Amino acid sequence: EDTPGTHGDPFRLIQSLPGVAQTREYSPSAGELSLRGAAPGDSRFFLDGVEIPYLFHFQEYASVFHTRLLERLEVYPSTFGTQYGNAVGGIVEAVSRSPEAEQLHGGLNWSLVNAGTWVAAPVGSVGAASGSARRSYADGLGRSSDQYTIWPVFWDYLGRYEHELKPGHRVSLTAFGAGDRYGRLARVVDELDPLGLEADPEFLFDRAFHALSLRSSNQVGGALLRSSLALVHDRWEGQVAEDEQFRRERYAWLREDALVPIGEALQIAVGLEAKLTWLDRRANVSQIWPELATEAPLLTRGVSVDESLQRFRGGAYLEPRLQWGDLRVQPGLRVQWD
């Protein structure tokens, strides 16, 4: 709220932090994060312990979640603990706000680009629900421009129900998703002459993901136990001229974390994660398209493929956390398999 340029979106705050490279706005790479010089794809993004496919809508309009329903945002540019793995760049983890509402309330928000709403309400004496939905509306004002043959459209939603089974033990069910779609000239307009503009083919991009997660938090004595189980569906399509790519990834996600205090200066963190993936990808390619490296990597390779893959990845970690005043030491061990 106090940092200029965030437009009320805490995810944009990440781009003003030290060690984070700013990507060009209104470009195919807009909205990507480069942490400590690593490639954008070398970082991982989480919501409530569940890995999500991407963080920003196209052109950095907004994050893929309504930020009114976010409680906390944690960024680890590098040297993150053994709780995380499979990342060279960094970790971004968002935690959604518990829908603790004494009465029905909500709000509306709009900008020159998008509009949305959020609402929260109690459900009985031990439950609460919240939800949000947003969509861009600029496509209703103009269908195309010099660069875009189909004006960018994006949307997102989040719905959450939380139930307190007993004091210190809560479970929540969350459904969320986001999508982006647009059409543009395949090459950069500024680099083309009038004849090149006339001959430049149209590139169509369409990507969306949906997720359903079940999370529990249990306080047992002084120990905190958290579990996340989720199903995620990510569909990614691109087409230019006669060439096209299709990528569909479906995965089941499991994460278990425990934090156990041992005296005043020592805590033991232990946990595991597992990801089971079903991946289908097809590409019919007649030439290489280097201009589409970010949006359609299968077309950039210039190789036609038609394959289905199954993959299992997992990790387990053990991390003592010692703290003396302002000094904190976290030696750890992580075992990773693929």
Coordinates of N, CA and C in Angstrom, one line a residue, residues 130-305:
S130 N -15.6 -17.3 1.7 CA -15.2 -16.1 1.0 C -15.0 -16.4 -0.5
G131 N -15.1 -15.4 -1.3 CA -14.9 -15.6 -2.7 C -14.6 -14.4 -3.5
S132 N -14.1 -14.5 -4.6 CA -13.8 -13.3 -5.5 C -13.9 -13.7 -6.9
A133 N -14.1 -12.7 -7.8 CA -14.1 -13.0 -9.3 C -13.7 -11.6 -9.9
R134 N -12.9 -11.7 -11.0 CA -12.4 -10.6 -11.7 C -12.4 -10.9 -13.2
R135 N -12.5 -9.9 -14.0 CA -12.4 -10.0 -15.5 C -12.0 -8.7 -16.1
S136 N -11.2 -8.7 -17.1 CA -10.8 -7.5 -17.8 C -12.0 -7.2 -18.7
Y137 N -12.1 -5.9 -19.0 CA -13.2 -5.5 -19.9 C -12.7 -4.6 -21.1
A138 N -11.4 -4.4 -21.2 CA -10.9 -3.6 -22.3 C -11.3 -4.1 -23.6
D139 N -11.5 -5.4 -23.7 CA -11.8 -6.0 -25.1 C -13.2 -5.5 -25.5
G140 N -14.0 -5.0 -24.6 CA -15.3 -4.5 -25.0 C -15.3 -3.1 -25.5
L141 N -14.1 -2.4 -25.3 CA -13.9 -1.1 -25.7 C -13.2 -1.0 -27.1
G142 N -12.4 -2.0 -27.3 CA -11.7 -2.1 -28.6 C -11.2 -3.5 -28.9
R143 N -11.5 -4.0 -30.1 CA -11.2 -5.4 -30.4 C -9.8 -5.6 -30.9
S144 N -9.1 -4.6 -31.3 CA -7.8 -4.8 -31.9 C -7.0 -3.5 -31.8
S145 N -5.7 -3.6 -32.1 CA -4.8 -2.5 -32.2 C -3.7 -2.8 -33.2
D146 N -2.7 -1.9 -33.3 CA -1.6 -2.1 -34.2 C -0.9 -3.4 -33.9
Q147 N -0.8 -3.8 -32.7 CA -0.1 -5.0 -32.3 C -1.0 -6.2 -32.1
Y148 N -2.2 -6.0 -31.5 CA -3.0 -7.1 -31.1 C -4.2 -7.2 -32.0
T149 N -4.3 -8.4 -32.6 CA -5.5 -8.7 -33.5 C -6.7 -9.1 -32.7
I150 N -6.5 -9.6 -31.5 CA -7.5 -9.9 -30.5 C -7.1 -9.3 -29.2
W151 N -7.8 -8.3 -28.7 CA -7.3 -7.7 -27.5 C -7.2 -8.6 -26.3
P152 N -6.2 -8.5 -25.5 CA -6.0 -9.4 -24.3 C -7.2 -9.5 -23.4
V153 N -7.6 -10.7 -23.0 CA -8.7 -10.9 -22.1 C -8.2 -11.8 -20.9
F154 N -8.4 -11.4 -19.7 CA -8.0 -12.3 -18.6 C -9.1 -12.3 -17.5
W155 N -9.1 -13.4 -16.7 CA -10.1 -13.6 -15.7 C -9.5 -14.4 -14.6
D156 N -10.1 -14.3 -13.4 CA -9.6 -15.2 -12.3 C -10.8 -15.3 -11.3
Y157 N -10.7 -16.3 -10.4 CA -11.7 -16.5 -9.4 C -11.0 -17.3 -8.2
L158 N -11.6 -17.2 -7.1 CA -11.2 -17.9 -5.9 C -12.4 -18.0 -5.0
G159 N -12.7 -19.3 -4.5 CA -13.7 -19.5 -3.5 C -13.2 -20.4 -2.4
R160 N -13.4 -20.0 -1.1 CA -12.9 -20.8 0.0 C -13.9 -21.0 1.1
Y161 N -13.9 -22.2 1.6 CA -14.8 -22.4 2.8 C -13.9 -23.0 3.9
E162 N -14.0 -22.5 5.1 CA -13.1 -22.9 6.2 C -14.0 -23.3 7.4
H163 N -13.6 -24.5 8.0 CA -14.4 -25.0 9.1 C -13.5 -25.4 10.2
E164 N -13.9 -25.0 11.4 CA -13.2 -25.3 12.6 C -13.7 -26.5 13.3
L165 N -13.0 -27.6 13.1 CA -13.5 -28.9 13.7 C -13.4 -28.9 15.2
K166 N -12.4 -28.3 15.8 CA -12.2 -28.1 17.2 C -11.2 -27.0 17.4
P167 N -11.0 -26.4 18.6 CA -10.0 -25.4 18.8 C -8.6 -25.8 18.4
G168 N -8.0 -25.0 17.5 CA -6.7 -25.4 17.0 C -6.6 -26.3 15.8
H169 N -7.8 -26.7 15.3 CA -7.8 -27.7 14.2 C -8.8 -27.1 13.2
R170 N -8.3 -26.7 12.0 CA -9.2 -26.1 11.0 C -8.9 -26.9 9.7
V171 N -9.9 -27.0 8.8 CA -9.8 -27.5 7.5 C -10.4 -26.5 6.5
S172 N -9.9 -26.4 5.3 CA -10.4 -25.4 4.3 C -10.4 -26.1 3.0
L173 N -11.4 -25.8 2.2 CA -11.6 -26.2 0.8 C -11.6 -25.0 -0.1
T174 N -10.7 -25.0 -1.1 CA -10.5 -23.8 -1.9 C -10.5 -24.2 -3.4
A175 N -11.3 -23.5 -4.2 CA -11.2 -23.6 -5.6 C -10.8 -22.3 -6.2
F176 N -9.8 -22.4 -7.1 CA -9.3 -21.1 -7.7 C -8.8 -21.4 -9.1
G177 N -8.7 -20.4 -9.9 CA -8.3 -20.5 -11.3 C -8.1 -19.2 -12.0
A178 N -7.5 -19.2 -13.1 CA -7.2 -18.0 -13.9 C -7.0 -18.4 -15.4
G179 N -7.2 -17.4 -16.2 CA -7.1 -17.6 -17.7 C -6.7 -16.3 -18.4
D180 N -6.0 -16.5 -19.5 CA -5.5 -15.4 -20.4 C -5.7 -15.8 -21.8
R181 N -6.1 -14.9 -22.7 CA -6.3 -15.2 -24.1 C -6.1 -13.9 -24.9
Y182 N -5.4 -14.0 -26.0 CA -5.2 -12.8 -26.9 C -4.7 -13.3 -28.3
G183 N -4.7 -12.4 -29.2 CA -4.1 -12.6 -30.5 C -3.2 -11.5 -30.9
R184 N -2.1 -11.7 -31.4 CA -1.2 -10.6 -31.8 C -0.4 -11.0 -33.0
L185 N 0.3 -10.0 -33.6 CA 1.2 -10.3 -34.7 C 2.4 -11.0 -34.2
A186 N 2.8 -12.0 -34.9 CA 3.9 -12.9 -34.4 C 5.2 -12.2 -34.1
R187 N 5.5 -11.1 -34.9 CA 6.8 -10.4 -34.7 C 6.5 -9.1 -34.1
V188 N 7.6 -8.4 -33.6 CA 7.5 -7.1 -33.0 C 7.2 -6.1 -34.1
V189 N 6.1 -5.3 -33.8 CA 5.6 -4.3 -34.8 C 6.7 -3.3 -35.2
D190 N 7.4 -2.8 -34.2 CA 8.4 -1.8 -34.4 C 9.6 -2.2 -35.3
E191 N 9.7 -3.5 -35.5 CA 10.9 -4.0 -36.3 C 10.4 -4.4 -37.7
L192 N 9.2 -4.1 -38.1 CA 8.7 -4.5 -39.4 C 8.4 -3.3 -40.2
D193 N 8.7 -3.4 -41.5 CA 8.3 -2.4 -42.4 C 6.8 -2.6 -42.9
P194 N 6.2 -1.7 -43.7 CA 4.8 -1.9 -44.1 C 4.6 -3.2 -44.8
L195 N 5.5 -3.7 -45.6 CA 5.3 -5.0 -46.3 C 5.4 -6.1 -45.3
G196 N 6.3 -6.0 -44.3 CA 6.4 -7.0 -43.3 C 5.1 -7.1 -42.4
L197 N 4.5 -5.9 -42.1 CA 3.3 -5.9 -41.3 C 2.2 -6.6 -42.1
E198 N 2.1 -6.4 -43.4 CA 1.1 -7.0 -44.2 C 1.2 -8.5 -44.2
A199 N 2.5 -9.0 -44.2 CA 2.7 -10.5 -44.4 C 2.9 -11.2 -43.0
D200 N 3.0 -10.4 -41.9 CA 3.2 -11.1 -40.6 C 2.0 -11.9 -40.2
P201 N 2.1 -13.1 -39.8 CA 1.0 -14.0 -39.5 C 0.5 -13.6 -38.1
E202 N -0.7 -14.1 -37.8 CA -1.3 -13.9 -36.5 C -1.0 -15.0 -35.5
F203 N -0.7 -14.7 -34.3 CA -0.4 -15.7 -33.3 C -1.5 -15.6 -32.2
L204 N -2.1 -16.8 -32.0 CA -3.2 -16.9 -31.0 C -2.8 -17.6 -29.8
F205 N -3.0 -17.0 -28.6 CA -2.6 -17.6 -27.3 C -3.8 -17.8 -26.4
D206 N -3.8 -18.9 -25.7 CA -4.9 -19.2 -24.8 C -4.4 -20.2 -23.7
R207 N -4.4 -19.7 -22.5 CA -4.0 -20.5 -21.4 C -4.9 -20.3 -20.2
A208 N -5.2 -21.4 -19.4 CA -6.0 -21.3 -18.2 C -5.7 -22.4 -17.3
F209 N -5.8 -22.2 -16.0 CA -5.7 -23.3 -15.1 C -6.8 -23.2 -14.0
H210 N -7.1 -24.4 -13.5 CA -8.1 -24.6 -12.4 C -7.5 -25.5 -11.4
A211 N -7.8 -25.2 -10.1 CA -7.3 -26.0 -9.0 C -8.3 -26.2 -7.9
L212 N -8.3 -27.3 -7.2 CA -9.1 -27.6 -6.1 C -8.2 -28.1 -5.0
S213 N -8.2 -27.5 -3.8 CA -7.3 -27.9 -2.8 C -8.0 -28.1 -1.5
L214 N -7.5 -29.0 -0.7 CA -8.0 -29.3 0.7 C -6.8 -29.1 1.6
R215 N -7.0 -28.2 2.6 CA -5.9 -27.9 3.5 C -6.3 -28.0 5.0
S216 N -5.5 -28.6 5.8 CA -5.8 -28.7 7.2 C -4.6 -28.1 8.1
S217 N -5.0 -27.5 9.2 CA -4.0 -26.9 10.1 C -4.4 -27.4 11.5
N218 N -3.4 -28.0 12.2 CA -3.7 -28.7 13.5 C -2.6 -28.3 14.5
Q219 N -3.1 -27.8 15.6 CA -2.2 -27.4 16.7 C -2.2 -28.5 17.7
V220 N -1.1 -29.3 17.9 CA -1.1 -30.4 18.8 C 0.0 -30.1 19.8
G221 N -0.4 -29.7 21.0 CA 0.5 -29.2 22.0 C 1.2 -28.0 21.5
G222 N 2.5 -27.9 21.4 CA 3.2 -26.8 20.9 C 3.5 -27.0 19.4
A223 N 3.2 -28.2 18.8 CA 3.6 -28.5 17.4 C 2.5 -28.0 16.5
L224 N 2.9 -27.5 15.3 CA 2.0 -27.1 14.3 C 2.1 -28.0 13.1
L225 N 1.0 -28.6 12.7 CA 1.0 -29.6 11.6 C 0.1 -29.0 10.5
R226 N 0.6 -29.0 9.2 CA -0.1 -28.5 8.1 C -0.1 -29.5 7.0
S227 N -1.2 -29.7 6.3 CA -1.3 -30.6 5.2 C -2.0 -29.9 4.0
S228 N -1.6 -30.2 2.8 CA -2.2 -29.7 1.6 C -2.4 -30.8 0.6
L229 N -3.5 -30.9 0.0 CA -3.8 -31.9 -1.0 C -4.6 -31.2 -2.1
A230 N -4.1 -31.3 -3.4 CA -4.7 -30.5 -4.4 C -4.7 -31.2 -5.8
L231 N -5.6 -30.9 -6.6 CA -5.7 -31.3 -8.0 C -5.7 -30.0 -8.9
V232 N -4.8 -30.0 -9.9 CA -4.6 -28.9 -10.7 C -4.6 -29.3 -12.2
H233 N -5.3 -28.5 -13.0 CA -5.5 -28.7 -14.4 C -5.0 -27.4 -15.2
D234 N -3.9 -27.6 -16.0 CA -3.3 -26.4 -16.7 C -3.4 -26.7 -18.2
R235 N -4.1 -25.9 -19.0 CA -4.2 -26.1 -20.4 C -3.5 -24.9 -21.1
W236 N -2.7 -25.1 -22.1 CA -1.9 -24.1 -22.8 C -1.8 -24.3 -24.3
E237 N -2.4 -23.4 -25.1 CA -2.5 -23.5 -26.5 C -1.9 -22.3 -27.2
G238 N -1.3 -22.6 -28.4 CA -0.8 -21.5 -29.2 C -0.9 -21.9 -30.7
Q239 N -1.2 -20.9 -31.5 CA -1.3 -21.2 -33.0 C -0.8 -20.0 -33.8
V240 N 0.0 -20.3 -34.8 CA 0.5 -19.2 -35.7 C 0.5 -19.9 -37.1
A241 N -0.1 -19.2 -38.1 CA -0.2 -19.8 -39.5 C -0.7 -21.2 -39.4
E242 N 0.0 -22.2 -40.0 CA -0.4 -23.5 -39.9 C 0.2 -24.3 -38.8
D243 N 1.0 -23.7 -38.0 CA 1.7 -24.4 -36.9 C 0.9 -24.1 -35.6
E244 N 0.9 -25.2 -34.7 CA 0.1 -25.1 -33.5 C 0.8 -25.9 -32.4
Q245 N 0.5 -25.6 -31.2 CA 1.0 -26.4 -30.0 C -0.2 -26.5 -29.0
F246 N -0.2 -27.7 -28.4 CA -1.2 -27.9 -27.3 C -0.4 -28.6 -26.2
R247 N -0.6 -28.1 -25.0 CA 0.0 -28.7 -23.8 C -1.0 -28.7 -22.7
R248 N -1.2 -29.9 -22.1 CA -2.2 -30.0 -21.0 C -1.4 -30.8 -19.9
E249 N -1.4 -30.2 -18.7 CA -0.8 -30.8 -17.6 C -1.8 -30.9 -16.4
R250 N -1.9 -32.1 -15.9 CA -2.8 -32.4 -14.8 C -1.9 -33.0 -13.7
Y251 N -2.0 -32.5 -12.5 CA -1.2 -33.0 -11.4 C -1.9 -33.1 -10.1
A252 N -1.6 -34.1 -9.3 CA -2.0 -34.2 -8.0 C -0.9 -33.8 -7.1
W253 N -1.2 -33.0 -6.0 CA -0.2 -32.4 -5.2 C -0.4 -32.8 -3.7
L254 N 0.6 -33.1 -3.1 CA 0.5 -33.4 -1.6 C 1.7 -32.8 -0.9
R255 N 1.4 -32.1 0.2 CA 2.4 -31.5 1.0 C 2.1 -31.6 2.5
E256 N 3.1 -32.0 3.2 CA 3.0 -32.2 4.7 C 4.1 -31.4 5.3
D257 N 3.8 -30.6 6.3 CA 4.8 -29.9 7.1 C 4.5 -29.9 8.6
A258 N 5.5 -30.0 9.4 CA 5.4 -30.0 10.8 C 6.5 -29.2 11.4
L259 N 6.1 -28.4 12.4 CA 7.1 -27.5 13.1 C 7.0 -27.9 14.6
V260 N 8.0 -28.4 15.2 CA 8.0 -28.9 16.5 C 9.0 -28.1 17.4
P261 N 8.5 -27.4 18.4 CA 9.5 -26.7 19.3 C 10.2 -27.6 20.2
I262 N 11.5 -27.4 20.4 CA 12.3 -28.2 21.3 C 13.1 -27.1 22.2
G263 N 12.5 -26.7 23.3 CA 13.0 -25.7 24.1 C 12.7 -24.3 23.5
E264 N 13.4 -23.3 24.1 CA 13.1 -21.9 23.6 C 13.9 -21.5 22.4
A265 N 15.1 -22.1 22.2 CA 15.9 -21.6 21.1 C 15.9 -22.6 19.9
L266 N 15.3 -23.7 20.0 CA 15.3 -24.7 18.9 C 14.0 -25.2 18.5
Q267 N 13.8 -25.2 17.2 CA 12.6 -25.8 16.5 C 13.1 -26.8 15.5
I268 N 12.3 -27.8 15.3 CA 12.6 -28.8 14.3 C 11.5 -28.8 13.2
A269 N 11.8 -28.5 12.0 CA 10.9 -28.5 10.8 C 11.1 -29.8 10.0
V270 N 10.1 -30.5 9.7 CA 10.2 -31.7 8.9 C 9.0 -31.8 8.0
G271 N 9.2 -32.4 6.9 CA 8.0 -32.5 5.9 C 8.4 -33.2 4.7
L272 N 7.4 -33.3 3.8 CA 7.6 -33.9 2.5 C 6.6 -33.3 1.5
E273 N 6.9 -33.4 0.2 CA 6.0 -33.0 -0.9 C 6.1 -34.1 -2.0
A274 N 5.0 -34.2 -2.7 CA 4.9 -35.2 -3.8 C 4.0 -34.6 -4.9
K275 N 4.4 -34.8 -6.1 CA 3.7 -34.3 -7.3 C 3.6 -35.4 -8.3
L276 N 2.4 -35.8 -8.7 CA 2.2 -36.8 -9.7 C 1.6 -36.1 -10.9
T277 N 2.2 -36.2 -12.1 CA 1.8 -35.4 -13.2 C 1.5 -36.3 -14.4
W278 N 0.4 -35.9 -15.1 CA 0.0 -36.5 -16.4 C 0.2 -35.3 -17.4
L279 N 1.0 -35.5 -18.4 CA 1.3 -34.4 -19.3 C 1.1 -34.9 -20.7
D280 N 0.3 -34.2 -21.5 CA 0.0 -34.4 -22.9 C 0.5 -33.2 -23.7
R281 N 1.3 -33.4 -24.7 CA 1.7 -32.2 -25.5 C 1.9 -32.6 -27.0
R282 N 1.4 -31.7 -27.8 CA 1.4 -31.9 -29.3 C 1.9 -30.6 -29.9
A283 N 2.7 -30.8 -31.0 CA 3.1 -29.6 -31.7 C 3.3 -30.0 -33.2
N284 N 2.6 -29.3 -34.1 CA 2.8 -29.4 -35.5 C 3.5 -28.2 -36.0
V285 N 4.8 -28.4 -36.4 CA 5.6 -27.3 -36.7 C 6.3 -27.4 -38.1
S286 N 6.2 -26.3 -38.9 CA 6.9 -26.4 -40.2 C 8.1 -25.5 -40.2
Q287 N 8.3 -24.6 -39.2 CA 9.4 -23.7 -39.1 C 9.6 -23.3 -37.7
I288 N 10.8 -22.7 -37.4 CA 11.1 -22.3 -36.1 C 10.6 -20.9 -35.8
W289 N 10.0 -20.7 -34.7 CA 9.4 -19.3 -34.3 C 10.1 -18.8 -33.1
P290 N 11.3 -18.2 -33.3 CA 12.1 -17.7 -32.1 C 11.3 -16.5 -31.4
E291 N 10.4 -15.8 -32.0 CA 9.7 -14.7 -31.4 C 8.7 -15.2 -30.3
L292 N 8.4 -16.5 -30.3 CA 7.4 -17.1 -29.4 C 7.9 -17.9 -28.3
A293 N 9.2 -17.7 -28.0 CA 9.9 -18.5 -27.0 C 9.2 -18.6 -25.7
T294 N 8.6 -17.4 -25.2 CA 7.9 -17.4 -23.9 C 6.5 -18.0 -24.0
E295 N 5.8 -17.6 -25.1 CA 4.4 -18.0 -25.1 C 4.1 -19.3 -25.7
A296 N 5.0 -19.8 -26.6 CA 4.8 -21.1 -27.3 C 6.1 -21.8 -27.4
P297 N 6.7 -22.3 -26.3 CA 8.0 -22.9 -26.4 C 8.1 -24.1 -27.4
L298 N 7.0 -24.9 -27.5 CA 7.0 -26.0 -28.4 C 7.2 -25.6 -29.9
L299 N 6.6 -24.4 -30.3 CA 6.8 -23.9 -31.6 C 8.2 -23.3 -31.8
T300 N 8.8 -22.8 -30.7 CA 10.2 -22.3 -30.8 C 11.2 -23.4 -31.1
R301 N 10.9 -24.6 -30.6 CA 11.8 -25.7 -30.8 C 11.9 -26.1 -32.3
G302 N 10.8 -25.9 -33.0 CA 10.8 -26.3 -34.4 C 10.7 -27.7 -34.6
V303 N 10.3 -28.5 -33.6 CA 10.2 -30.0 -33.8 C 8.8 -30.4 -33.5
S304 N 8.2 -31.2 -34.4 CA 6.8 -31.7 -34.1 C 6.9 -32.8 -33.1
V305 N 6.0 -32.8 -32.2 CA 5.9 -33.9 -31.1 C 4.4 -34.3 -30.9

